[in-house]
Amino acid sequence: MSDVVVIKSHLLDGVGRSLIRALGAKAVHTFRDPADAIRSGMHAFGWSFDECLAFVARSFELMDLIAEAKNGFLIFYNDIQRVPVEIVMALADYLRIPIDRQAAALISHDLRAESLKGFTDQLALERQHVEVGRSIVDLGFSYYDLETLLHRRHISSGDYAATVPLNEAQLGEIRRCLSSRIDASGHLEIRRSVLYAAGKKQPLAM
């Protein structure tokens, strides 16, 4: 595995898109209901509503690319909590990493939101303490731990609808901008993880 390069990004450049099309790279992309994604960005990074909406809208370009190239694992955010072990096993299979169900259960337990939130809360409140023995990358608008790639305030176990409320005008703008992607209630029409591999859509037992 020493020759494997892992790139974490919310958006891809031309080279990244070409690699996915040519099956030269594997792509793993998580997605969630737009309103929740927007609230998350506003909470974690302090971005404005308009910035988050534009970011979410652009993320659908990557989903379309993966579906068109039939190369990638689209993971619906809710599935990570609903069927975490199945998600880990499907991801390992897509990446061709041998794993059994027991190991997948251990991984999903260690990486559950409740465990990670403790670290991101500490990173937000006690940065100087966390920095001892770790590398912290400061982006100005946020900072993150280089080992885990977790930002401060990255994980929340609370209700975003209560902590970062959106008004009716903003919810209406989401529906207007993403009308081809969501239903009348603002939820995504696609609400399950989708795996594309070997040039076709693969069934997932979830």
PDB file of N, CA, C and O in Angstrom, residues 88-157:
ATOM      1  N   VAL A  88     -18.708   0.274   5.997  1.00  0.00           N
ATOM      2  CA  VAL A  88     -17.272  -0.014   6.090  1.00  0.00           C
ATOM      3  C   VAL A  88     -16.907  -1.217   5.229  1.00  0.00           C
ATOM      4  O   VAL A  88     -15.898  -1.199   4.502  1.00  0.00           O
ATOM      5  N   MET A  89     -17.707  -2.259   5.252  1.00  0.00           N
ATOM      6  CA  MET A  89     -17.410  -3.458   4.468  1.00  0.00           C
ATOM      7  C   MET A  89     -17.510  -3.184   2.968  1.00  0.00           C
ATOM      8  O   MET A  89     -16.667  -3.637   2.187  1.00  0.00           O
ATOM      9  N   ALA A  90     -18.530  -2.426   2.559  1.00  0.00           N
ATOM     10  CA  ALA A  90     -18.669  -2.090   1.138  1.00  0.00           C
ATOM     11  C   ALA A  90     -17.523  -1.208   0.670  1.00  0.00           C
ATOM     12  O   ALA A  90     -17.005  -1.373  -0.448  1.00  0.00           O
ATOM     13  N   LEU A  91     -17.108  -0.283   1.518  1.00  0.00           N
ATOM     14  CA  LEU A  91     -15.993   0.596   1.167  1.00  0.00           C
ATOM     15  C   LEU A  91     -14.697  -0.199   1.040  1.00  0.00           C
ATOM     16  O   LEU A  91     -13.926  -0.009   0.084  1.00  0.00           O
ATOM     17  N   ALA A  92     -14.453  -1.091   1.980  1.00  0.00           N
ATOM     18  CA  ALA A  92     -13.246  -1.919   1.919  1.00  0.00           C
ATOM     19  C   ALA A  92     -13.240  -2.787   0.669  1.00  0.00           C
ATOM     20  O   ALA A  92     -12.205  -2.951   0.006  1.00  0.00           O
ATOM     21  N   ASP A  93     -14.400  -3.336   0.315  1.00  0.00           N
ATOM     22  CA  ASP A  93     -14.489  -4.163  -0.879  1.00  0.00           C
ATOM     23  C   ASP A  93     -14.204  -3.346  -2.138  1.00  0.00           C
ATOM     24  O   ASP A  93     -13.486  -3.797  -3.031  1.00  0.00           O
ATOM     25  N   TYR A  94     -14.746  -2.121  -2.178  1.00  0.00           N
ATOM     26  CA  TYR A  94     -14.510  -1.249  -3.334  1.00  0.00           C
ATOM     27  C   TYR A  94     -13.024  -0.904  -3.462  1.00  0.00           C
ATOM     28  O   TYR A  94     -12.474  -0.857  -4.566  1.00  0.00           O
ATOM     29  N   LEU A  95     -12.361  -0.686  -2.312  1.00  0.00           N
ATOM     30  CA  LEU A  95     -10.936  -0.331  -2.318  1.00  0.00           C
ATOM     31  C   LEU A  95     -10.029  -1.556  -2.362  1.00  0.00           C
ATOM     32  O   LEU A  95      -8.814  -1.426  -2.334  1.00  0.00           O
ATOM     33  N   ARG A  96     -10.647  -2.747  -2.395  1.00  0.00           N
ATOM     34  CA  ARG A  96      -9.922  -4.015  -2.450  1.00  0.00           C
ATOM     35  C   ARG A  96      -9.025  -4.199  -1.234  1.00  0.00           C
ATOM     36  O   ARG A  96      -7.857  -4.612  -1.334  1.00  0.00           O
ATOM     37  N   ILE A  97      -9.584  -3.918  -0.066  1.00  0.00           N
ATOM     38  CA  ILE A  97      -8.892  -4.108   1.202  1.00  0.00           C
ATOM     39  C   ILE A  97      -9.560  -5.276   1.922  1.00  0.00           C
ATOM     40  O   ILE A  97     -10.738  -5.186   2.270  1.00  0.00           O
ATOM     41  N   PRO A  98      -8.854  -6.371   2.134  1.00  0.00           N
ATOM     42  CA  PRO A  98      -9.464  -7.535   2.800  1.00  0.00           C
ATOM     43  C   PRO A  98      -9.903  -7.167   4.221  1.00  0.00           C
ATOM     44  O   PRO A  98      -9.130  -6.590   4.993  1.00  0.00           O
ATOM     45  N   ILE A  99     -11.119  -7.488   4.568  1.00  0.00           N
ATOM     46  CA  ILE A  99     -11.640  -7.152   5.890  1.00  0.00           C
ATOM     47  C   ILE A  99     -12.791  -8.100   6.208  1.00  0.00           C
ATOM     48  O   ILE A  99     -13.522  -8.525   5.308  1.00  0.00           O
ATOM     49  N   ASP A 100     -12.922  -8.465   7.486  1.00  0.00           N
ATOM     50  CA  ASP A 100     -14.069  -9.284   7.879  1.00  0.00           C
ATOM     51  C   ASP A 100     -15.049  -8.414   8.671  1.00  0.00           C
ATOM     52  O   ASP A 100     -14.762  -7.270   9.001  1.00  0.00           O
ATOM     53  N   ARG A 101     -16.195  -9.000   8.973  1.00  0.00           N
ATOM     54  CA  ARG A 101     -17.248  -8.218   9.628  1.00  0.00           C
ATOM     55  C   ARG A 101     -16.838  -7.751  11.025  1.00  0.00           C
ATOM     56  O   ARG A 101     -17.192  -6.653  11.456  1.00  0.00           O
ATOM     57  N   GLN A 102     -16.061  -8.565  11.734  1.00  0.00           N
ATOM     58  CA  GLN A 102     -15.631  -8.178  13.067  1.00  0.00           C
ATOM     59  C   GLN A 102     -14.735  -6.943  13.018  1.00  0.00           C
ATOM     60  O   GLN A 102     -14.880  -6.020  13.827  1.00  0.00           O
ATOM     61  N   ALA A 103     -13.805  -6.934  12.068  1.00  0.00           N
ATOM     62  CA  ALA A 103     -12.926  -5.773  11.922  1.00  0.00           C
ATOM     63  C   ALA A 103     -13.724  -4.542  11.508  1.00  0.00           C
ATOM     64  O   ALA A 103     -13.469  -3.427  11.990  1.00  0.00           O
ATOM     65  N   ALA A 104     -14.698  -4.729  10.615  1.00  0.00           N
ATOM     66  CA  ALA A 104     -15.542  -3.611  10.189  1.00  0.00           C
ATOM     67  C   ALA A 104     -16.323  -3.039  11.359  1.00  0.00           C
ATOM     68  O   ALA A 104     -16.504  -1.823  11.470  1.00  0.00           O
ATOM     69  N   ALA A 105     -16.793  -3.913  12.250  1.00  0.00           N
ATOM     70  CA  ALA A 105     -17.532  -3.459  13.423  1.00  0.00           C
ATOM     71  C   ALA A 105     -16.634  -2.641  14.351  1.00  0.00           C
ATOM     72  O   ALA A 105     -17.066  -1.623  14.910  1.00  0.00           O
ATOM     73  N   LEU A 106     -15.386  -3.068  14.514  1.00  0.00           N
ATOM     74  CA  LEU A 106     -14.445  -2.333  15.353  1.00  0.00           C
ATOM     75  C   LEU A 106     -14.145  -0.958  14.772  1.00  0.00           C
ATOM     76  O   LEU A 106     -14.093   0.043  15.486  1.00  0.00           O
ATOM     77  N   ILE A 107     -13.949  -0.913  13.449  1.00  0.00           N
ATOM     78  CA  ILE A 107     -13.665   0.361  12.786  1.00  0.00           C
ATOM     79  C   ILE A 107     -14.845   1.316  12.916  1.00  0.00           C
ATOM     80  O   ILE A 107     -14.687   2.493  13.264  1.00  0.00           O
ATOM     81  N   SER A 108     -16.040   0.822  12.654  1.00  0.00           N
ATOM     82  CA  SER A 108     -17.219   1.676  12.724  1.00  0.00           C
ATOM     83  C   SER A 108     -17.465   2.159  14.150  1.00  0.00           C
ATOM     84  O   SER A 108     -17.943   3.276  14.361  1.00  0.00           O
ATOM     85  N   HIS A 109     -17.107   1.340  15.138  1.00  0.00           N
ATOM     86  CA  HIS A 109     -17.269   1.742  16.545  1.00  0.00           C
ATOM     87  C   HIS A 109     -16.275   2.834  16.904  1.00  0.00           C
ATOM     88  O   HIS A 109     -16.627   3.845  17.536  1.00  0.00           O
ATOM     89  N   ASP A 110     -15.018   2.661  16.507  1.00  0.00           N
ATOM     90  CA  ASP A 110     -13.983   3.644  16.846  1.00  0.00           C
ATOM     91  C   ASP A 110     -14.204   4.982  16.148  1.00  0.00           C
ATOM     92  O   ASP A 110     -13.812   6.035  16.670  1.00  0.00           O
ATOM     93  N   LEU A 111     -14.828   4.950  14.970  1.00  0.00           N
ATOM     94  CA  LEU A 111     -15.011   6.174  14.187  1.00  0.00           C
ATOM     95  C   LEU A 111     -16.440   6.706  14.255  1.00  0.00           C
ATOM     96  O   LEU A 111     -16.817   7.563  13.455  1.00  0.00           O
ATOM     97  N   ARG A 112     -17.218   6.247  15.210  1.00  0.00           N
ATOM     98  CA  ARG A 112     -18.583   6.765  15.338  1.00  0.00           C
ATOM     99  C   ARG A 112     -18.536   8.238  15.767  1.00  0.00           C
ATOM    100  O   ARG A 112     -17.560   8.692  16.378  1.00  0.00           O
ATOM    101  N   ALA A 113     -19.592   8.949  15.428  1.00  0.00           N
ATOM    102  CA  ALA A 113     -19.630  10.399  15.653  1.00  0.00           C
ATOM    103  C   ALA A 113     -19.377  10.767  17.107  1.00  0.00           C
ATOM    104  O   ALA A 113     -18.684  11.752  17.404  1.00  0.00           O
ATOM    105  N   GLU A 114     -19.917   9.983  18.038  1.00  0.00           N
ATOM    106  CA  GLU A 114     -19.761  10.293  19.456  1.00  0.00           C
ATOM    107  C   GLU A 114     -18.288  10.286  19.873  1.00  0.00           C
ATOM    108  O   GLU A 114     -17.851  11.105  20.689  1.00  0.00           O
ATOM    109  N   SER A 115     -17.507   9.350  19.326  1.00  0.00           N
ATOM    110  CA  SER A 115     -16.085   9.277  19.644  1.00  0.00           C
ATOM    111  C   SER A 115     -15.318  10.449  19.040  1.00  0.00           C
ATOM    112  O   SER A 115     -14.485  11.082  19.704  1.00  0.00           O
ATOM    113  N   LEU A 116     -15.598  10.753  17.780  1.00  0.00           N
ATOM    114  CA  LEU A 116     -14.879  11.821  17.095  1.00  0.00           C
ATOM    115  C   LEU A 116     -15.232  13.191  17.641  1.00  0.00           C
ATOM    116  O   LEU A 116     -14.404  14.101  17.647  1.00  0.00           O
ATOM    117  N   LYS A 117     -16.473  13.363  18.099  1.00  0.00           N
ATOM    118  CA  LYS A 117     -16.899  14.663  18.602  1.00  0.00           C
ATOM    119  C   LYS A 117     -16.069  15.084  19.814  1.00  0.00           C
ATOM    120  O   LYS A 117     -15.765  16.267  19.989  1.00  0.00           O
ATOM    121  N   GLY A 118     -15.700  14.121  20.658  1.00  0.00           N
ATOM    122  CA  GLY A 118     -14.884  14.458  21.815  1.00  0.00           C
ATOM    123  C   GLY A 118     -13.567  15.088  21.399  1.00  0.00           C
ATOM    124  O   GLY A 118     -13.107  16.063  22.014  1.00  0.00           O
ATOM    125  N   PHE A 119     -12.974  14.556  20.327  1.00  0.00           N
ATOM    126  CA  PHE A 119     -11.696  15.099  19.855  1.00  0.00           C
ATOM    127  C   PHE A 119     -11.884  16.478  19.215  1.00  0.00           C
ATOM    128  O   PHE A 119     -11.106  17.400  19.476  1.00  0.00           O
ATOM    129  N   THR A 120     -12.911  16.638  18.371  1.00  0.00           N
ATOM    130  CA  THR A 120     -13.102  17.929  17.711  1.00  0.00           C
ATOM    131  C   THR A 120     -13.505  19.014  18.706  1.00  0.00           C
ATOM    132  O   THR A 120     -13.149  20.177  18.533  1.00  0.00           O
ATOM    133  N   ASP A 121     -14.243  18.635  19.748  1.00  0.00           N
ATOM    134  CA  ASP A 121     -14.568  19.608  20.798  1.00  0.00           C
ATOM    135  C   ASP A 121     -13.307  20.053  21.520  1.00  0.00           C
ATOM    136  O   ASP A 121     -13.117  21.239  21.813  1.00  0.00           O
ATOM    137  N   GLN A 122     -12.432  19.086  21.806  1.00  0.00           N
ATOM    138  CA  GLN A 122     -11.173  19.419  22.468  1.00  0.00           C
ATOM    139  C   GLN A 122     -10.312  20.298  21.562  1.00  0.00           C
ATOM    140  O   GLN A 122      -9.657  21.241  22.026  1.00  0.00           O
ATOM    141  N   LEU A 123     -10.336  19.994  20.273  1.00  0.00           N
ATOM    142  CA  LEU A 123      -9.561  20.790  19.317  1.00  0.00           C
ATOM    143  C   LEU A 123     -10.060  22.231  19.278  1.00  0.00           C
ATOM    144  O   LEU A 123      -9.272  23.170  19.126  1.00  0.00           O
ATOM    145  N   ALA A 124     -11.359  22.418  19.439  1.00  0.00           N
ATOM    146  CA  ALA A 124     -11.933  23.766  19.407  1.00  0.00           C
ATOM    147  C   ALA A 124     -11.663  24.525  20.694  1.00  0.00           C
ATOM    148  O   ALA A 124     -11.393  25.737  20.658  1.00  0.00           O
ATOM    149  N   LEU A 125     -11.714  23.820  21.820  1.00  0.00           N
ATOM    150  CA  LEU A 125     -11.631  24.500  23.117  1.00  0.00           C
ATOM    151  C   LEU A 125     -10.231  24.510  23.723  1.00  0.00           C
ATOM    152  O   LEU A 125      -9.903  25.395  24.522  1.00  0.00           O
ATOM    153  N   GLU A 126      -9.411  23.523  23.351  1.00  0.00           N
ATOM    154  CA  GLU A 126      -8.083  23.401  23.962  1.00  0.00           C
ATOM    155  C   GLU A 126      -7.020  23.177  22.886  1.00  0.00           C
ATOM    156  O   GLU A 126      -6.241  22.224  22.942  1.00  0.00           O
ATOM    157  N   ARG A 127      -7.005  24.070  21.909  1.00  0.00           N
ATOM    158  CA  ARG A 127      -6.100  23.880  20.768  1.00  0.00           C
ATOM    159  C   ARG A 127      -4.644  23.742  21.208  1.00  0.00           C
ATOM    160  O   ARG A 127      -3.931  22.863  20.710  1.00  0.00           O
ATOM    161  N   GLN A 128      -4.179  24.600  22.112  1.00  0.00           N
ATOM    162  CA  GLN A 128      -2.773  24.557  22.518  1.00  0.00           C
ATOM    163  C   GLN A 128      -2.423  23.219  23.162  1.00  0.00           C
ATOM    164  O   GLN A 128      -1.324  22.693  22.964  1.00  0.00           O
ATOM    165  N   HIS A 129      -3.354  22.660  23.908  1.00  0.00           N
ATOM    166  CA  HIS A 129      -3.110  21.357  24.538  1.00  0.00           C
ATOM    167  C   HIS A 129      -3.044  20.257  23.473  1.00  0.00           C
ATOM    168  O   HIS A 129      -2.173  19.379  23.536  1.00  0.00           O
ATOM    169  N   VAL A 130      -3.956  20.314  22.493  1.00  0.00           N
ATOM    170  CA  VAL A 130      -3.999  19.290  21.446  1.00  0.00           C
ATOM    171  C   VAL A 130      -2.762  19.359  20.562  1.00  0.00           C
ATOM    172  O   VAL A 130      -2.275  18.331  20.066  1.00  0.00           O
ATOM    173  N   GLU A 131      -2.243  20.573  20.362  1.00  0.00           N
ATOM    174  CA  GLU A 131      -1.100  20.762  19.463  1.00  0.00           C
ATOM    175  C   GLU A 131       0.157  20.054  19.940  1.00  0.00           C
ATOM    176  O   GLU A 131       1.070  19.798  19.140  1.00  0.00           O
ATOM    177  N   VAL A 132       0.235  19.724  21.219  1.00  0.00           N
ATOM    178  CA  VAL A 132       1.408  19.035  21.740  1.00  0.00           C
ATOM    179  C   VAL A 132       1.480  17.637  21.134  1.00  0.00           C
ATOM    180  O   VAL A 132       0.619  16.794  21.366  1.00  0.00           O
ATOM    181  N   GLY A 133       2.478  17.399  20.306  1.00  0.00           N
ATOM    182  CA  GLY A 133       2.656  16.098  19.678  1.00  0.00           C
ATOM    183  C   GLY A 133       1.849  15.879  18.418  1.00  0.00           C
ATOM    184  O   GLY A 133       1.868  14.789  17.850  1.00  0.00           O
ATOM    185  N   ARG A 134       1.095  16.900  17.976  1.00  0.00           N
ATOM    186  CA  ARG A 134       0.298  16.762  16.754  1.00  0.00           C
ATOM    187  C   ARG A 134       0.588  17.942  15.837  1.00  0.00           C
ATOM    188  O   ARG A 134       1.108  18.975  16.256  1.00  0.00           O
ATOM    189  N   SER A 135       0.245  17.801  14.563  1.00  0.00           N
ATOM    190  CA  SER A 135       0.421  18.889  13.594  1.00  0.00           C
ATOM    191  C   SER A 135      -0.937  19.493  13.276  1.00  0.00           C
ATOM    192  O   SER A 135      -1.841  18.791  12.808  1.00  0.00           O
ATOM    193  N   ILE A 136      -1.092  20.773  13.529  1.00  0.00           N
ATOM    194  CA  ILE A 136      -2.333  21.485  13.274  1.00  0.00           C
ATOM    195  C   ILE A 136      -2.127  22.432  12.088  1.00  0.00           C
ATOM    196  O   ILE A 136      -1.164  23.202  12.063  1.00  0.00           O
ATOM    197  N   VAL A 137      -3.008  22.352  11.118  1.00  0.00           N
ATOM    198  CA  VAL A 137      -2.926  23.208   9.926  1.00  0.00           C
ATOM    199  C   VAL A 137      -3.961  24.320  10.060  1.00  0.00           C
ATOM    200  O   VAL A 137      -5.155  24.052  10.198  1.00  0.00           O
ATOM    201  N   ASP A 138      -3.500  25.561  10.030  1.00  0.00           N
ATOM    202  CA  ASP A 138      -4.385  26.719  10.186  1.00  0.00           C
ATOM    203  C   ASP A 138      -4.730  27.284   8.812  1.00  0.00           C
ATOM    204  O   ASP A 138      -3.839  27.657   8.048  1.00  0.00           O
ATOM    205  N   LEU A 139      -6.018  27.335   8.496  1.00  0.00           N
ATOM    206  CA  LEU A 139      -6.483  27.846   7.210  1.00  0.00           C
ATOM    207  C   LEU A 139      -7.024  29.271   7.308  1.00  0.00           C
ATOM    208  O   LEU A 139      -7.481  29.824   6.316  1.00  0.00           O
ATOM    209  N   GLY A 140      -6.976  29.839   8.495  1.00  0.00           N
ATOM    210  CA  GLY A 140      -7.543  31.164   8.683  1.00  0.00           C
ATOM    211  C   GLY A 140      -8.983  31.079   9.156  1.00  0.00           C
ATOM    212  O   GLY A 140      -9.299  31.432  10.289  1.00  0.00           O
ATOM    213  N   PHE A 141      -9.859  30.556   8.287  1.00  0.00           N
ATOM    214  CA  PHE A 141     -11.270  30.423   8.663  1.00  0.00           C
ATOM    215  C   PHE A 141     -11.507  29.206   9.556  1.00  0.00           C
ATOM    216  O   PHE A 141     -12.540  29.083  10.207  1.00  0.00           O
ATOM    217  N   SER A 142     -10.528  28.296   9.591  1.00  0.00           N
ATOM    218  CA  SER A 142     -10.626  27.098  10.421  1.00  0.00           C
ATOM    219  C   SER A 142      -9.231  26.504  10.556  1.00  0.00           C
ATOM    220  O   SER A 142      -8.267  26.990   9.963  1.00  0.00           O
ATOM    221  N   TYR A 143      -9.129  25.452  11.347  1.00  0.00           N
ATOM    222  CA  TYR A 143      -7.881  24.704  11.455  1.00  0.00           C
ATOM    223  C   TYR A 143      -8.226  23.240  11.690  1.00  0.00           C
ATOM    224  O   TYR A 143      -9.312  22.914  12.168  1.00  0.00           O
ATOM    225  N   TYR A 144      -7.295  22.359  11.297  1.00  0.00           N
ATOM    226  CA  TYR A 144      -7.574  20.932  11.408  1.00  0.00           C
ATOM    227  C   TYR A 144      -6.333  20.152  11.807  1.00  0.00           C
ATOM    228  O   TYR A 144      -5.198  20.616  11.673  1.00  0.00           O
ATOM    229  N   ASP A 145      -6.578  18.951  12.290  1.00  0.00           N
ATOM    230  CA  ASP A 145      -5.524  18.036  12.694  1.00  0.00           C
ATOM    231  C   ASP A 145      -5.039  17.269  11.468  1.00  0.00           C
ATOM    232  O   ASP A 145      -5.844  16.647  10.754  1.00  0.00           O
ATOM    233  N   LEU A 146      -3.741  17.304  11.202  1.00  0.00           N
ATOM    234  CA  LEU A 146      -3.195  16.722   9.978  1.00  0.00           C
ATOM    235  C   LEU A 146      -3.319  15.205   9.953  1.00  0.00           C
ATOM    236  O   LEU A 146      -3.452  14.607   8.879  1.00  0.00           O
ATOM    237  N   GLU A 147      -3.303  14.561  11.102  1.00  0.00           N
ATOM    238  CA  GLU A 147      -3.391  13.094  11.133  1.00  0.00           C
ATOM    239  C   GLU A 147      -4.799  12.602  10.809  1.00  0.00           C
ATOM    240  O   GLU A 147      -4.984  11.678  10.015  1.00  0.00           O
ATOM    241  N   THR A 148      -5.800  13.207  11.420  1.00  0.00           N
ATOM    242  CA  THR A 148      -7.183  12.747  11.233  1.00  0.00           C
ATOM    243  C   THR A 148      -7.938  13.534  10.175  1.00  0.00           C
ATOM    244  O   THR A 148      -8.997  13.107   9.718  1.00  0.00           O
ATOM    245  N   LEU A 149      -7.424  14.716   9.806  1.00  0.00           N
ATOM    246  CA  LEU A 149      -8.058  15.653   8.875  1.00  0.00           C
ATOM    247  C   LEU A 149      -9.373  16.201   9.434  1.00  0.00           C
ATOM    248  O   LEU A 149     -10.220  16.699   8.680  1.00  0.00           O
ATOM    249  N   LEU A 150      -9.535  16.145  10.740  1.00  0.00           N
ATOM    250  CA  LEU A 150     -10.734  16.669  11.381  1.00  0.00           C
ATOM    251  C   LEU A 150     -10.537  18.126  11.770  1.00  0.00           C
ATOM    252  O   LEU A 150      -9.528  18.498  12.378  1.00  0.00           O
ATOM    253  N   HIS A 151     -11.521  18.957  11.412  1.00  0.00           N
ATOM    254  CA  HIS A 151     -11.518  20.368  11.797  1.00  0.00           C
ATOM    255  C   HIS A 151     -12.104  20.532  13.189  1.00  0.00           C
ATOM    256  O   HIS A 151     -12.856  19.674  13.671  1.00  0.00           O
ATOM    257  N   ARG A 152     -11.803  21.631  13.811  1.00  0.00           N
ATOM    258  CA  ARG A 152     -12.497  21.968  15.054  1.00  0.00           C
ATOM    259  C   ARG A 152     -13.978  22.224  14.708  1.00  0.00           C
ATOM    260  O   ARG A 152     -14.309  22.709  13.648  1.00  0.00           O
ATOM    261  N   ARG A 153     -14.844  21.777  15.594  1.00  0.00           N
ATOM    262  CA  ARG A 153     -16.294  21.860  15.387  1.00  0.00           C
ATOM    263  C   ARG A 153     -16.752  21.065  14.161  1.00  0.00           C
ATOM    264  O   ARG A 153     -17.810  21.317  13.608  1.00  0.00           O
ATOM    265  N   HIS A 154     -15.947  20.085  13.738  1.00  0.00           N
ATOM    266  CA  HIS A 154     -16.249  19.314  12.529  1.00  0.00           C
ATOM    267  C   HIS A 154     -17.402  18.339  12.761  1.00  0.00           C
ATOM    268  O   HIS A 154     -18.180  18.048  11.852  1.00  0.00           O
ATOM    269  N   ILE A 155     -17.493  17.819  13.988  1.00  0.00           N
ATOM    270  CA  ILE A 155     -18.510  16.833  14.312  1.00  0.00           C
ATOM    271  C   ILE A 155     -19.487  17.426  15.317  1.00  0.00           C
ATOM    272  O   ILE A 155     -19.082  18.025  16.305  1.00  0.00           O
ATOM    273  N   SER A 156     -20.763  17.252  15.051  1.00  0.00           N
ATOM    274  CA  SER A 156     -21.783  17.736  15.977  1.00  0.00           C
ATOM    275  C   SER A 156     -22.794  16.633  16.215  1.00  0.00           C
ATOM    276  O   SER A 156     -23.250  15.978  15.280  1.00  0.00           O
ATOM    277  N   SER A 157     -23.135  16.420  17.483  1.00  0.00           N
ATOM    278  CA  SER A 157     -24.155  15.423  17.805  1.00  0.00           C
ATOM    279  C   SER A 157     -25.494  16.099  18.080  1.00  0.00           C
ATOM    280  O   SER A 157     -26.473  15.440  18.394  1.00  0.00           O
TER     281      SER A 157
END
